[in-house]
């Protein structure tokens, strides 16, 4: 049977905010929810990775405040929608595979901790629900580390995913990726600008012993109270 068309987007796009540390399951969960509910998937971690890669390519270190501020003031951020995912374009250029490299993994938290970097991306991130509406999506599922606390503190759904460090390190190893999970946790939770935390009132889920499917089902039941899933027929 032909898949039923999606209903027209609501006037106010639904916002699902998912926060959590590295390898907590944010991306896989967000992608599954985006497909199930007709939402635009927005991976804000990739935005910070892209900015990190650009600054590193320009040989600008995290402690070089003035060059960072000048460099970010000179760039233009825009969005390219590929499938149901929002991709950041910096001066019209999309991210390359280098943003998932070991080098970027090592340094991204240092750049992401800088107030200048977070301020540069703030308005851009907040523009994504309107991007979703214009492209016919019902809203956004946005993942990151400060979505429910800073970017969209009044999101329709605020979710915090976490898992113990051993489980998260094992997940990265299974993906064939090198990622200093413990060190990134330390940097992300201790930074002064928008630290990683579970926002008050958010749905807190420990995914250590849950499968991806179990996490998705828990959150789908929650979201379906306000937004019915798309027909699977």
PDB file of N, CA and C in Angstrom, residues 81-181:
ATOM      1  N   UNK A  81      19.151  21.118   3.472  1.00  0.00           N
ATOM      2  CA  UNK A  81      18.401  19.966   3.961  1.00  0.00           C
ATOM      3  C   UNK A  81      18.642  18.788   3.017  1.00  0.00           C
ATOM      4  N   UNK A  82      19.177  17.716   3.577  1.00  0.00           N
ATOM      5  CA  UNK A  82      19.448  16.496   2.810  1.00  0.00           C
ATOM      6  C   UNK A  82      18.615  15.379   3.431  1.00  0.00           C
ATOM      7  N   UNK A  83      17.630  14.886   2.683  1.00  0.00           N
ATOM      8  CA  UNK A  83      16.709  13.914   3.266  1.00  0.00           C
ATOM      9  C   UNK A  83      15.906  14.583   4.361  1.00  0.00           C
ATOM     10  N   UNK A  84      16.058  14.097   5.592  1.00  0.00           N
ATOM     11  CA  UNK A  84      15.385  14.749   6.714  1.00  0.00           C
ATOM     12  C   UNK A  84      16.396  15.292   7.722  1.00  0.00           C
ATOM     13  N   UNK A  85      17.590  15.633   7.218  1.00  0.00           N
ATOM     14  CA  UNK A  85      18.659  16.137   8.078  1.00  0.00           C
ATOM     15  C   UNK A  85      19.087  17.538   7.651  1.00  0.00           C
ATOM     16  N   UNK A  86      19.286  18.400   8.645  1.00  0.00           N
ATOM     17  CA  UNK A  86      19.781  19.753   8.381  1.00  0.00           C
ATOM     18  C   UNK A  86      21.306  19.735   8.380  1.00  0.00           C
ATOM     19  N   UNK A  87      21.902  20.268   7.335  1.00  0.00           N
ATOM     20  CA  UNK A  87      23.358  20.360   7.262  1.00  0.00           C
ATOM     21  C   UNK A  87      23.767  21.829   7.292  1.00  0.00           C
ATOM     22  N   UNK A  88      24.709  22.131   8.166  1.00  0.00           N
ATOM     23  CA  UNK A  88      25.248  23.483   8.230  1.00  0.00           C
ATOM     24  C   UNK A  88      26.162  23.733   7.035  1.00  0.00           C
ATOM     25  N   UNK A  89      25.980  24.879   6.401  1.00  0.00           N
ATOM     26  CA  UNK A  89      26.900  25.337   5.364  1.00  0.00           C
ATOM     27  C   UNK A  89      27.639  26.556   5.917  1.00  0.00           C
ATOM     28  N   UNK A  90      28.945  26.516   5.868  1.00  0.00           N
ATOM     29  CA  UNK A  90      29.753  27.670   6.259  1.00  0.00           C
ATOM     30  C   UNK A  90      30.287  28.293   4.985  1.00  0.00           C
ATOM     31  N   UNK A  91      29.824  29.508   4.715  1.00  0.00           N
ATOM     32  CA  UNK A  91      30.164  30.176   3.455  1.00  0.00           C
ATOM     33  C   UNK A  91      29.819  29.287   2.262  1.00  0.00           C
ATOM     34  N   UNK A  92      28.690  28.594   2.381  1.00  0.00           N
ATOM     35  CA  UNK A  92      28.195  27.775   1.290  1.00  0.00           C
ATOM     36  C   UNK A  92      28.791  26.386   1.187  1.00  0.00           C
ATOM     37  N   UNK A  93      29.669  26.014   2.119  1.00  0.00           N
ATOM     38  CA  UNK A  93      30.350  24.719   2.051  1.00  0.00           C
ATOM     39  C   UNK A  93      29.861  23.791   3.149  1.00  0.00           C
ATOM     40  N   UNK A  94      29.541  22.547   2.786  1.00  0.00           N
ATOM     41  CA  UNK A  94      29.103  21.546   3.753  1.00  0.00           C
ATOM     42  C   UNK A  94      30.307  20.901   4.431  1.00  0.00           C
ATOM     43  N   UNK A  95      30.034  20.183   5.510  1.00  0.00           N
ATOM     44  CA  UNK A  95      31.099  19.507   6.251  1.00  0.00           C
ATOM     45  C   UNK A  95      31.653  18.339   5.461  1.00  0.00           C
ATOM     46  N   UNK A  96      32.913  18.026   5.710  1.00  0.00           N
ATOM     47  CA  UNK A  96      33.539  16.849   5.123  1.00  0.00           C
ATOM     48  C   UNK A  96      33.701  15.761   6.169  1.00  0.00           C
ATOM     49  N   UNK A  97      34.261  14.634   5.777  1.00  0.00           N
ATOM     50  CA  UNK A  97      34.458  13.522   6.696  1.00  0.00           C
ATOM     51  C   UNK A  97      35.423  13.867   7.823  1.00  0.00           C
ATOM     52  N   UNK A  98      36.214  14.924   7.650  1.00  0.00           N
ATOM     53  CA  UNK A  98      37.216  15.276   8.656  1.00  0.00           C
ATOM     54  C   UNK A  98      36.604  15.688   9.987  1.00  0.00           C
ATOM     55  N   UNK A  99      35.331  16.049  10.004  1.00  0.00           N
ATOM     56  CA  UNK A  99      34.752  16.487  11.285  1.00  0.00           C
ATOM     57  C   UNK A  99      34.561  15.319  12.250  1.00  0.00           C
ATOM     58  N   UNK A 100      34.695  14.074  11.765  1.00  0.00           N
ATOM     59  CA  UNK A 100      34.600  12.895  12.638  1.00  0.00           C
ATOM     60  C   UNK A 100      35.971  12.292  12.908  1.00  0.00           C
ATOM     61  N   UNK A 101      37.019  13.019  12.599  1.00  0.00           N
ATOM     62  CA  UNK A 101      38.375  12.500  12.770  1.00  0.00           C
ATOM     63  C   UNK A 101      38.767  12.488  14.243  1.00  0.00           C
ATOM     64  N   UNK A 102      39.809  11.712  14.547  1.00  0.00           N
ATOM     65  CA  UNK A 102      40.322  11.660  15.916  1.00  0.00           C
ATOM     66  C   UNK A 102      40.794  13.032  16.370  1.00  0.00           C
ATOM     67  N   UNK A 103      41.371  13.794  15.451  1.00  0.00           N
ATOM     68  CA  UNK A 103      41.875  15.129  15.784  1.00  0.00           C
ATOM     69  C   UNK A 103      40.741  16.048  16.219  1.00  0.00           C
ATOM     70  N   UNK A 104      39.643  16.035  15.480  1.00  0.00           N
ATOM     71  CA  UNK A 104      38.505  16.868  15.856  1.00  0.00           C
ATOM     72  C   UNK A 104      37.874  16.355  17.150  1.00  0.00           C
ATOM     73  N   UNK A 105      37.755  15.033  17.297  1.00  0.00           N
ATOM     74  CA  UNK A 105      37.239  14.467  18.548  1.00  0.00           C
ATOM     75  C   UNK A 105      38.021  14.987  19.749  1.00  0.00           C
ATOM     76  N   UNK A 106      39.343  15.098  19.589  1.00  0.00           N
ATOM     77  CA  UNK A 106      40.209  15.515  20.687  1.00  0.00           C
ATOM     78  C   UNK A 106      40.024  16.985  21.039  1.00  0.00           C
ATOM     79  N   UNK A 107      39.775  17.815  20.030  1.00  0.00           N
ATOM     80  CA  UNK A 107      39.800  19.261  20.261  1.00  0.00           C
ATOM     81  C   UNK A 107      38.431  19.945  20.269  1.00  0.00           C
ATOM     82  N   UNK A 108      37.379  19.277  19.797  1.00  0.00           N
ATOM     83  CA  UNK A 108      36.102  19.976  19.628  1.00  0.00           C
ATOM     84  C   UNK A 108      35.560  20.549  20.934  1.00  0.00           C
ATOM     85  N   UNK A 109      35.709  19.838  22.047  1.00  0.00           N
ATOM     86  CA  UNK A 109      35.178  20.342  23.317  1.00  0.00           C
ATOM     87  C   UNK A 109      35.888  21.615  23.760  1.00  0.00           C
ATOM     88  N   UNK A 110      37.166  21.760  23.394  1.00  0.00           N
ATOM     89  CA  UNK A 110      37.899  22.983  23.753  1.00  0.00           C
ATOM     90  C   UNK A 110      37.329  24.193  23.012  1.00  0.00           C
ATOM     91  N   UNK A 111      37.036  24.020  21.728  1.00  0.00           N
ATOM     92  CA  UNK A 111      36.450  25.123  20.960  1.00  0.00           C
ATOM     93  C   UNK A 111      34.996  25.356  21.355  1.00  0.00           C
ATOM     94  N   UNK A 112      34.259  24.275  21.585  1.00  0.00           N
ATOM     95  CA  UNK A 112      32.839  24.405  21.930  1.00  0.00           C
ATOM     96  C   UNK A 112      32.634  25.089  23.267  1.00  0.00           C
ATOM     97  N   UNK A 113      33.653  25.092  24.129  1.00  0.00           N
ATOM     98  CA  UNK A 113      33.544  25.739  25.434  1.00  0.00           C
ATOM     99  C   UNK A 113      33.665  27.257  25.349  1.00  0.00           C
ATOM    100  N   UNK A 114      34.111  27.757  24.206  1.00  0.00           N
ATOM    101  CA  UNK A 114      34.361  29.200  24.082  1.00  0.00           C
ATOM    102  C   UNK A 114      33.054  29.973  23.911  1.00  0.00           C
ATOM    103  N   UNK A 115      32.828  30.999  24.735  1.00  0.00           N
ATOM    104  CA  UNK A 115      31.612  31.808  24.594  1.00  0.00           C
ATOM    105  C   UNK A 115      31.432  32.384  23.193  1.00  0.00           C
ATOM    106  N   UNK A 116      32.531  32.759  22.533  1.00  0.00           N
ATOM    107  CA  UNK A 116      32.437  33.343  21.194  1.00  0.00           C
ATOM    108  C   UNK A 116      31.891  32.338  20.197  1.00  0.00           C
ATOM    109  N   UNK A 117      32.297  31.087  20.318  1.00  0.00           N
ATOM    110  CA  UNK A 117      31.825  30.044  19.414  1.00  0.00           C
ATOM    111  C   UNK A 117      30.345  29.750  19.672  1.00  0.00           C
ATOM    112  N   UNK A 118      29.976  29.630  20.936  1.00  0.00           N
ATOM    113  CA  UNK A 118      28.579  29.332  21.271  1.00  0.00           C
ATOM    114  C   UNK A 118      27.662  30.486  20.864  1.00  0.00           C
ATOM    115  N   UNK A 119      28.138  31.721  21.069  1.00  0.00           N
ATOM    116  CA  UNK A 119      27.337  32.892  20.685  1.00  0.00           C
ATOM    117  C   UNK A 119      27.156  32.958  19.177  1.00  0.00           C
ATOM    118  N   UNK A 120      28.185  32.576  18.430  1.00  0.00           N
ATOM    119  CA  UNK A 120      28.115  32.637  16.974  1.00  0.00           C
ATOM    120  C   UNK A 120      27.067  31.681  16.421  1.00  0.00           C
ATOM    121  N   UNK A 121      26.854  30.552  17.108  1.00  0.00           N
ATOM    122  CA  UNK A 121      25.923  29.539  16.618  1.00  0.00           C
ATOM    123  C   UNK A 121      24.536  29.620  17.251  1.00  0.00           C
ATOM    124  N   UNK A 122      24.360  30.478  18.239  1.00  0.00           N
ATOM    125  CA  UNK A 122      23.094  30.525  18.973  1.00  0.00           C
ATOM    126  C   UNK A 122      21.899  30.839  18.080  1.00  0.00           C
ATOM    127  N   UNK A 123      21.937  31.973  17.394  1.00  0.00           N
ATOM    128  CA  UNK A 123      20.802  32.373  16.556  1.00  0.00           C
ATOM    129  C   UNK A 123      20.588  31.378  15.418  1.00  0.00           C
ATOM    130  N   UNK A 124      21.681  30.846  14.883  1.00  0.00           N
ATOM    131  CA  UNK A 124      21.552  29.876  13.787  1.00  0.00           C
ATOM    132  C   UNK A 124      20.790  28.638  14.253  1.00  0.00           C
ATOM    133  N   UNK A 125      21.148  28.139  15.421  1.00  0.00           N
ATOM    134  CA  UNK A 125      20.451  26.953  15.928  1.00  0.00           C
ATOM    135  C   UNK A 125      18.967  27.250  16.170  1.00  0.00           C
ATOM    136  N   UNK A 126      18.682  28.407  16.697  1.00  0.00           N
ATOM    137  CA  UNK A 126      17.290  28.765  16.977  1.00  0.00           C
ATOM    138  C   UNK A 126      16.477  28.990  15.704  1.00  0.00           C
ATOM    139  N   UNK A 127      17.141  29.112  14.570  1.00  0.00           N
ATOM    140  CA  UNK A 127      16.432  29.310  13.306  1.00  0.00           C
ATOM    141  C   UNK A 127      15.956  28.001  12.688  1.00  0.00           C
ATOM    142  N   UNK A 128      16.383  26.864  13.226  1.00  0.00           N
ATOM    143  CA  UNK A 128      16.111  25.585  12.575  1.00  0.00           C
ATOM    144  C   UNK A 128      14.633  25.164  12.551  1.00  0.00           C
ATOM    145  N   UNK A 129      13.821  25.471  13.570  1.00  0.00           N
ATOM    146  CA  UNK A 129      12.394  25.144  13.445  1.00  0.00           C
ATOM    147  C   UNK A 129      11.730  25.839  12.256  1.00  0.00           C
ATOM    148  N   UNK A 130      12.140  27.058  11.953  1.00  0.00           N
ATOM    149  CA  UNK A 130      11.577  27.752  10.797  1.00  0.00           C
ATOM    150  C   UNK A 130      12.058  27.115   9.500  1.00  0.00           C
ATOM    151  N   UNK A 131      13.315  26.656   9.480  1.00  0.00           N
ATOM    152  CA  UNK A 131      13.819  25.916   8.324  1.00  0.00           C
ATOM    153  C   UNK A 131      12.974  24.663   8.127  1.00  0.00           C
ATOM    154  N   UNK A 132      12.676  23.981   9.226  1.00  0.00           N
ATOM    155  CA  UNK A 132      11.857  22.767   9.151  1.00  0.00           C
ATOM    156  C   UNK A 132      10.478  23.078   8.587  1.00  0.00           C
ATOM    157  N   UNK A 133       9.870  24.138   9.073  1.00  0.00           N
ATOM    158  CA  UNK A 133       8.522  24.507   8.609  1.00  0.00           C
ATOM    159  C   UNK A 133       8.531  24.797   7.114  1.00  0.00           C
ATOM    160  N   UNK A 134       9.517  25.535   6.652  1.00  0.00           N
ATOM    161  CA  UNK A 134       9.585  25.903   5.241  1.00  0.00           C
ATOM    162  C   UNK A 134       9.783  24.687   4.338  1.00  0.00           C
ATOM    163  N   UNK A 135      10.382  23.634   4.879  1.00  0.00           N
ATOM    164  CA  UNK A 135      10.630  22.426   4.075  1.00  0.00           C
ATOM    165  C   UNK A 135       9.554  21.367   4.290  1.00  0.00           C
ATOM    166  N   UNK A 136       8.470  21.730   4.964  1.00  0.00           N
ATOM    167  CA  UNK A 136       7.345  20.816   5.094  1.00  0.00           C
ATOM    168  C   UNK A 136       7.427  19.815   6.227  1.00  0.00           C
ATOM    169  N   UNK A 137       8.364  19.992   7.163  1.00  0.00           N
ATOM    170  CA  UNK A 137       8.457  19.095   8.307  1.00  0.00           C
ATOM    171  C   UNK A 137       7.511  19.568   9.410  1.00  0.00           C
ATOM    172  N   UNK A 138       7.201  18.667  10.309  1.00  0.00           N
ATOM    173  CA  UNK A 138       6.277  18.979  11.398  1.00  0.00           C
ATOM    174  C   UNK A 138       6.990  19.665  12.565  1.00  0.00           C
ATOM    175  N   UNK A 139       8.288  19.719  12.512  1.00  0.00           N
ATOM    176  CA  UNK A 139       9.081  20.335  13.568  1.00  0.00           C
ATOM    177  C   UNK A 139      10.497  19.830  13.500  1.00  0.00           C
ATOM    178  N   UNK A 140      11.211  19.908  14.623  1.00  0.00           N
ATOM    179  CA  UNK A 140      12.604  19.472  14.676  1.00  0.00           C
ATOM    180  C   UNK A 140      12.824  18.535  15.849  1.00  0.00           C
ATOM    181  N   UNK A 141      13.760  17.621  15.677  1.00  0.00           N
ATOM    182  CA  UNK A 141      14.344  16.915  16.815  1.00  0.00           C
ATOM    183  C   UNK A 141      15.806  17.322  16.800  1.00  0.00           C
ATOM    184  N   UNK A 142      16.192  18.094  17.806  1.00  0.00           N
ATOM    185  CA  UNK A 142      17.513  18.717  17.838  1.00  0.00           C
ATOM    186  C   UNK A 142      18.331  18.117  18.973  1.00  0.00           C
ATOM    187  N   UNK A 143      19.495  17.618  18.628  1.00  0.00           N
ATOM    188  CA  UNK A 143      20.359  16.981  19.619  1.00  0.00           C
ATOM    189  C   UNK A 143      21.603  17.814  19.876  1.00  0.00           C
ATOM    190  N   UNK A 144      22.070  17.759  21.130  1.00  0.00           N
ATOM    191  CA  UNK A 144      23.270  18.502  21.486  1.00  0.00           C
ATOM    192  C   UNK A 144      23.592  18.362  22.960  1.00  0.00           C
ATOM    193  N   UNK A 145      24.104  19.448  23.524  1.00  0.00           N
ATOM    194  CA  UNK A 145      24.486  19.441  24.933  1.00  0.00           C
ATOM    195  C   UNK A 145      23.846  20.578  25.725  1.00  0.00           C
ATOM    196  N   UNK A 146      23.211  21.506  25.027  1.00  0.00           N
ATOM    197  CA  UNK A 146      22.551  22.606  25.748  1.00  0.00           C
ATOM    198  C   UNK A 146      21.217  22.971  25.094  1.00  0.00           C
ATOM    199  N   UNK A 147      20.599  22.022  24.401  1.00  0.00           N
ATOM    200  CA  UNK A 147      19.376  22.344  23.661  1.00  0.00           C
ATOM    201  C   UNK A 147      18.227  22.637  24.620  1.00  0.00           C
ATOM    202  N   UNK A 148      17.992  21.744  25.577  1.00  0.00           N
ATOM    203  CA  UNK A 148      16.897  21.948  26.513  1.00  0.00           C
ATOM    204  C   UNK A 148      17.179  22.965  27.587  1.00  0.00           C
ATOM    205  N   UNK A 149      18.446  23.317  27.777  1.00  0.00           N
ATOM    206  CA  UNK A 149      18.808  24.269  28.829  1.00  0.00           C
ATOM    207  C   UNK A 149      19.003  25.691  28.313  1.00  0.00           C
ATOM    208  N   UNK A 150      19.505  25.840  27.069  1.00  0.00           N
ATOM    209  CA  UNK A 150      19.839  27.166  26.536  1.00  0.00           C
ATOM    210  C   UNK A 150      19.136  27.465  25.218  1.00  0.00           C
ATOM    211  N   UNK A 151      19.247  26.580  24.248  1.00  0.00           N
ATOM    212  CA  UNK A 151      18.735  26.875  22.908  1.00  0.00           C
ATOM    213  C   UNK A 151      17.207  26.932  22.919  1.00  0.00           C
ATOM    214  N   UNK A 152      16.575  25.878  23.442  1.00  0.00           N
ATOM    215  CA  UNK A 152      15.110  25.842  23.509  1.00  0.00           C
ATOM    216  C   UNK A 152      14.650  25.380  24.898  1.00  0.00           C
ATOM    217  N   UNK A 153      14.787  26.247  25.909  1.00  0.00           N
ATOM    218  CA  UNK A 153      14.366  25.848  27.257  1.00  0.00           C
ATOM    219  C   UNK A 153      12.865  25.611  27.369  1.00  0.00           C
ATOM    220  N   UNK A 154      12.095  26.103  26.388  1.00  0.00           N
ATOM    221  CA  UNK A 154      10.643  25.891  26.383  1.00  0.00           C
ATOM    222  C   UNK A 154      10.214  24.906  25.302  1.00  0.00           C
ATOM    223  N   UNK A 155      11.122  24.002  24.936  1.00  0.00           N
ATOM    224  CA  UNK A 155      10.804  22.998  23.915  1.00  0.00           C
ATOM    225  C   UNK A 155       9.609  22.158  24.347  1.00  0.00           C
ATOM    226  N   UNK A 156       8.889  21.639  23.375  1.00  0.00           N
ATOM    227  CA  UNK A 156       7.734  20.788  23.686  1.00  0.00           C
ATOM    228  C   UNK A 156       8.158  19.555  24.481  1.00  0.00           C
ATOM    229  N   UNK A 157       9.328  19.011  24.140  1.00  0.00           N
ATOM    230  CA  UNK A 157       9.854  17.846  24.844  1.00  0.00           C
ATOM    231  C   UNK A 157      11.339  18.066  25.084  1.00  0.00           C
ATOM    232  N   UNK A 158      11.752  17.903  26.330  1.00  0.00           N
ATOM    233  CA  UNK A 158      13.174  18.022  26.679  1.00  0.00           C
ATOM    234  C   UNK A 158      13.621  16.686  27.269  1.00  0.00           C
ATOM    235  N   UNK A 159      14.652  16.116  26.660  1.00  0.00           N
ATOM    236  CA  UNK A 159      15.102  14.767  26.995  1.00  0.00           C
ATOM    237  C   UNK A 159      16.597  14.801  27.280  1.00  0.00           C
ATOM    238  N   UNK A 160      17.001  14.076  28.309  1.00  0.00           N
ATOM    239  CA  UNK A 160      18.430  13.956  28.626  1.00  0.00           C
ATOM    240  C   UNK A 160      18.798  12.483  28.639  1.00  0.00           C
ATOM    241  N   UNK A 161      19.719  12.096  27.758  1.00  0.00           N
ATOM    242  CA  UNK A 161      20.193  10.721  27.673  1.00  0.00           C
ATOM    243  C   UNK A 161      21.567  10.605  28.321  1.00  0.00           C
ATOM    244  N   UNK A 162      21.757   9.562  29.095  1.00  0.00           N
ATOM    245  CA  UNK A 162      23.086   9.330  29.656  1.00  0.00           C
ATOM    246  C   UNK A 162      23.323   7.830  29.774  1.00  0.00           C
ATOM    247  N   UNK A 163      24.589   7.474  29.914  1.00  0.00           N
ATOM    248  CA  UNK A 163      24.995   6.079  30.093  1.00  0.00           C
ATOM    249  C   UNK A 163      26.355   6.112  30.765  1.00  0.00           C
ATOM    250  N   UNK A 164      26.727   5.012  31.421  1.00  0.00           N
ATOM    251  CA  UNK A 164      28.015   5.044  32.111  1.00  0.00           C
ATOM    252  C   UNK A 164      29.154   5.084  31.094  1.00  0.00           C
ATOM    253  N   UNK A 165      30.315   5.542  31.557  1.00  0.00           N
ATOM    254  CA  UNK A 165      31.441   5.776  30.652  1.00  0.00           C
ATOM    255  C   UNK A 165      31.923   4.508  29.976  1.00  0.00           C
ATOM    256  N   UNK A 166      31.887   3.394  30.676  1.00  0.00           N
ATOM    257  CA  UNK A 166      32.352   2.144  30.077  1.00  0.00           C
ATOM    258  C   UNK A 166      31.478   1.748  28.900  1.00  0.00           C
ATOM    259  N   UNK A 167      30.170   1.896  29.055  1.00  0.00           N
ATOM    260  CA  UNK A 167      29.246   1.550  27.972  1.00  0.00           C
ATOM    261  C   UNK A 167      29.446   2.474  26.780  1.00  0.00           C
ATOM    262  N   UNK A 168      29.663   3.741  27.047  1.00  0.00           N
ATOM    263  CA  UNK A 168      29.831   4.700  25.948  1.00  0.00           C
ATOM    264  C   UNK A 168      31.155   4.506  25.225  1.00  0.00           C
ATOM    265  N   UNK A 169      32.194   4.205  25.980  1.00  0.00           N
ATOM    266  CA  UNK A 169      33.487   3.921  25.341  1.00  0.00           C
ATOM    267  C   UNK A 169      33.389   2.675  24.469  1.00  0.00           C
ATOM    268  N   UNK A 170      32.646   1.670  24.939  1.00  0.00           N
ATOM    269  CA  UNK A 170      32.469   0.444  24.154  1.00  0.00           C
ATOM    270  C   UNK A 170      31.702   0.725  22.871  1.00  0.00           C
ATOM    271  N   UNK A 171      30.725   1.618  22.928  1.00  0.00           N
ATOM    272  CA  UNK A 171      29.958   1.973  21.733  1.00  0.00           C
ATOM    273  C   UNK A 171      30.863   2.630  20.694  1.00  0.00           C
ATOM    274  N   UNK A 172      31.716   3.543  21.142  1.00  0.00           N
ATOM    275  CA  UNK A 172      32.633   4.193  20.209  1.00  0.00           C
ATOM    276  C   UNK A 172      33.586   3.169  19.597  1.00  0.00           C
ATOM    277  N   UNK A 173      34.079   2.252  20.417  1.00  0.00           N
ATOM    278  CA  UNK A 173      35.001   1.237  19.904  1.00  0.00           C
ATOM    279  C   UNK A 173      34.309   0.359  18.877  1.00  0.00           C
ATOM    280  N   UNK A 174      33.039   0.032  19.122  1.00  0.00           N
ATOM    281  CA  UNK A 174      32.278  -0.799  18.182  1.00  0.00           C
ATOM    282  C   UNK A 174      32.076  -0.083  16.855  1.00  0.00           C
ATOM    283  N   UNK A 175      32.061   1.257  16.902  1.00  0.00           N
ATOM    284  CA  UNK A 175      31.924   2.057  15.688  1.00  0.00           C
ATOM    285  C   UNK A 175      33.266   2.232  14.976  1.00  0.00           C
ATOM    286  N   UNK A 176      34.343   1.769  15.619  1.00  0.00           N
ATOM    287  CA  UNK A 176      35.671   1.932  15.042  1.00  0.00           C
ATOM    288  C   UNK A 176      36.192   3.348  15.173  1.00  0.00           C
ATOM    289  N   UNK A 177      35.714   4.064  16.187  1.00  0.00           N
ATOM    290  CA  UNK A 177      36.106   5.458  16.383  1.00  0.00           C
ATOM    291  C   UNK A 177      36.842   5.629  17.689  1.00  0.00           C
ATOM    292  N   UNK A 178      37.800   6.540  17.693  1.00  0.00           N
ATOM    293  CA  UNK A 178      38.559   6.873  18.902  1.00  0.00           C
ATOM    294  C   UNK A 178      37.957   8.145  19.487  1.00  0.00           C
ATOM    295  N   UNK A 179      37.536   8.078  20.738  1.00  0.00           N
ATOM    296  CA  UNK A 179      36.877   9.225  21.354  1.00  0.00           C
ATOM    297  C   UNK A 179      37.162   9.191  22.853  1.00  0.00           C
ATOM    298  N   UNK A 180      37.760  10.267  23.369  1.00  0.00           N
ATOM    299  CA  UNK A 180      38.075  10.348  24.795  1.00  0.00           C
ATOM    300  C   UNK A 180      36.816  10.762  25.552  1.00  0.00           C
ATOM    301  N   UNK A 181      35.941   9.796  25.785  1.00  0.00           N
ATOM    302  CA  UNK A 181      34.625  10.083  26.368  1.00  0.00           C
ATOM    303  C   UNK A 181      34.745  10.763  27.722  1.00  0.00           C
TER     304      UNK A 181
END
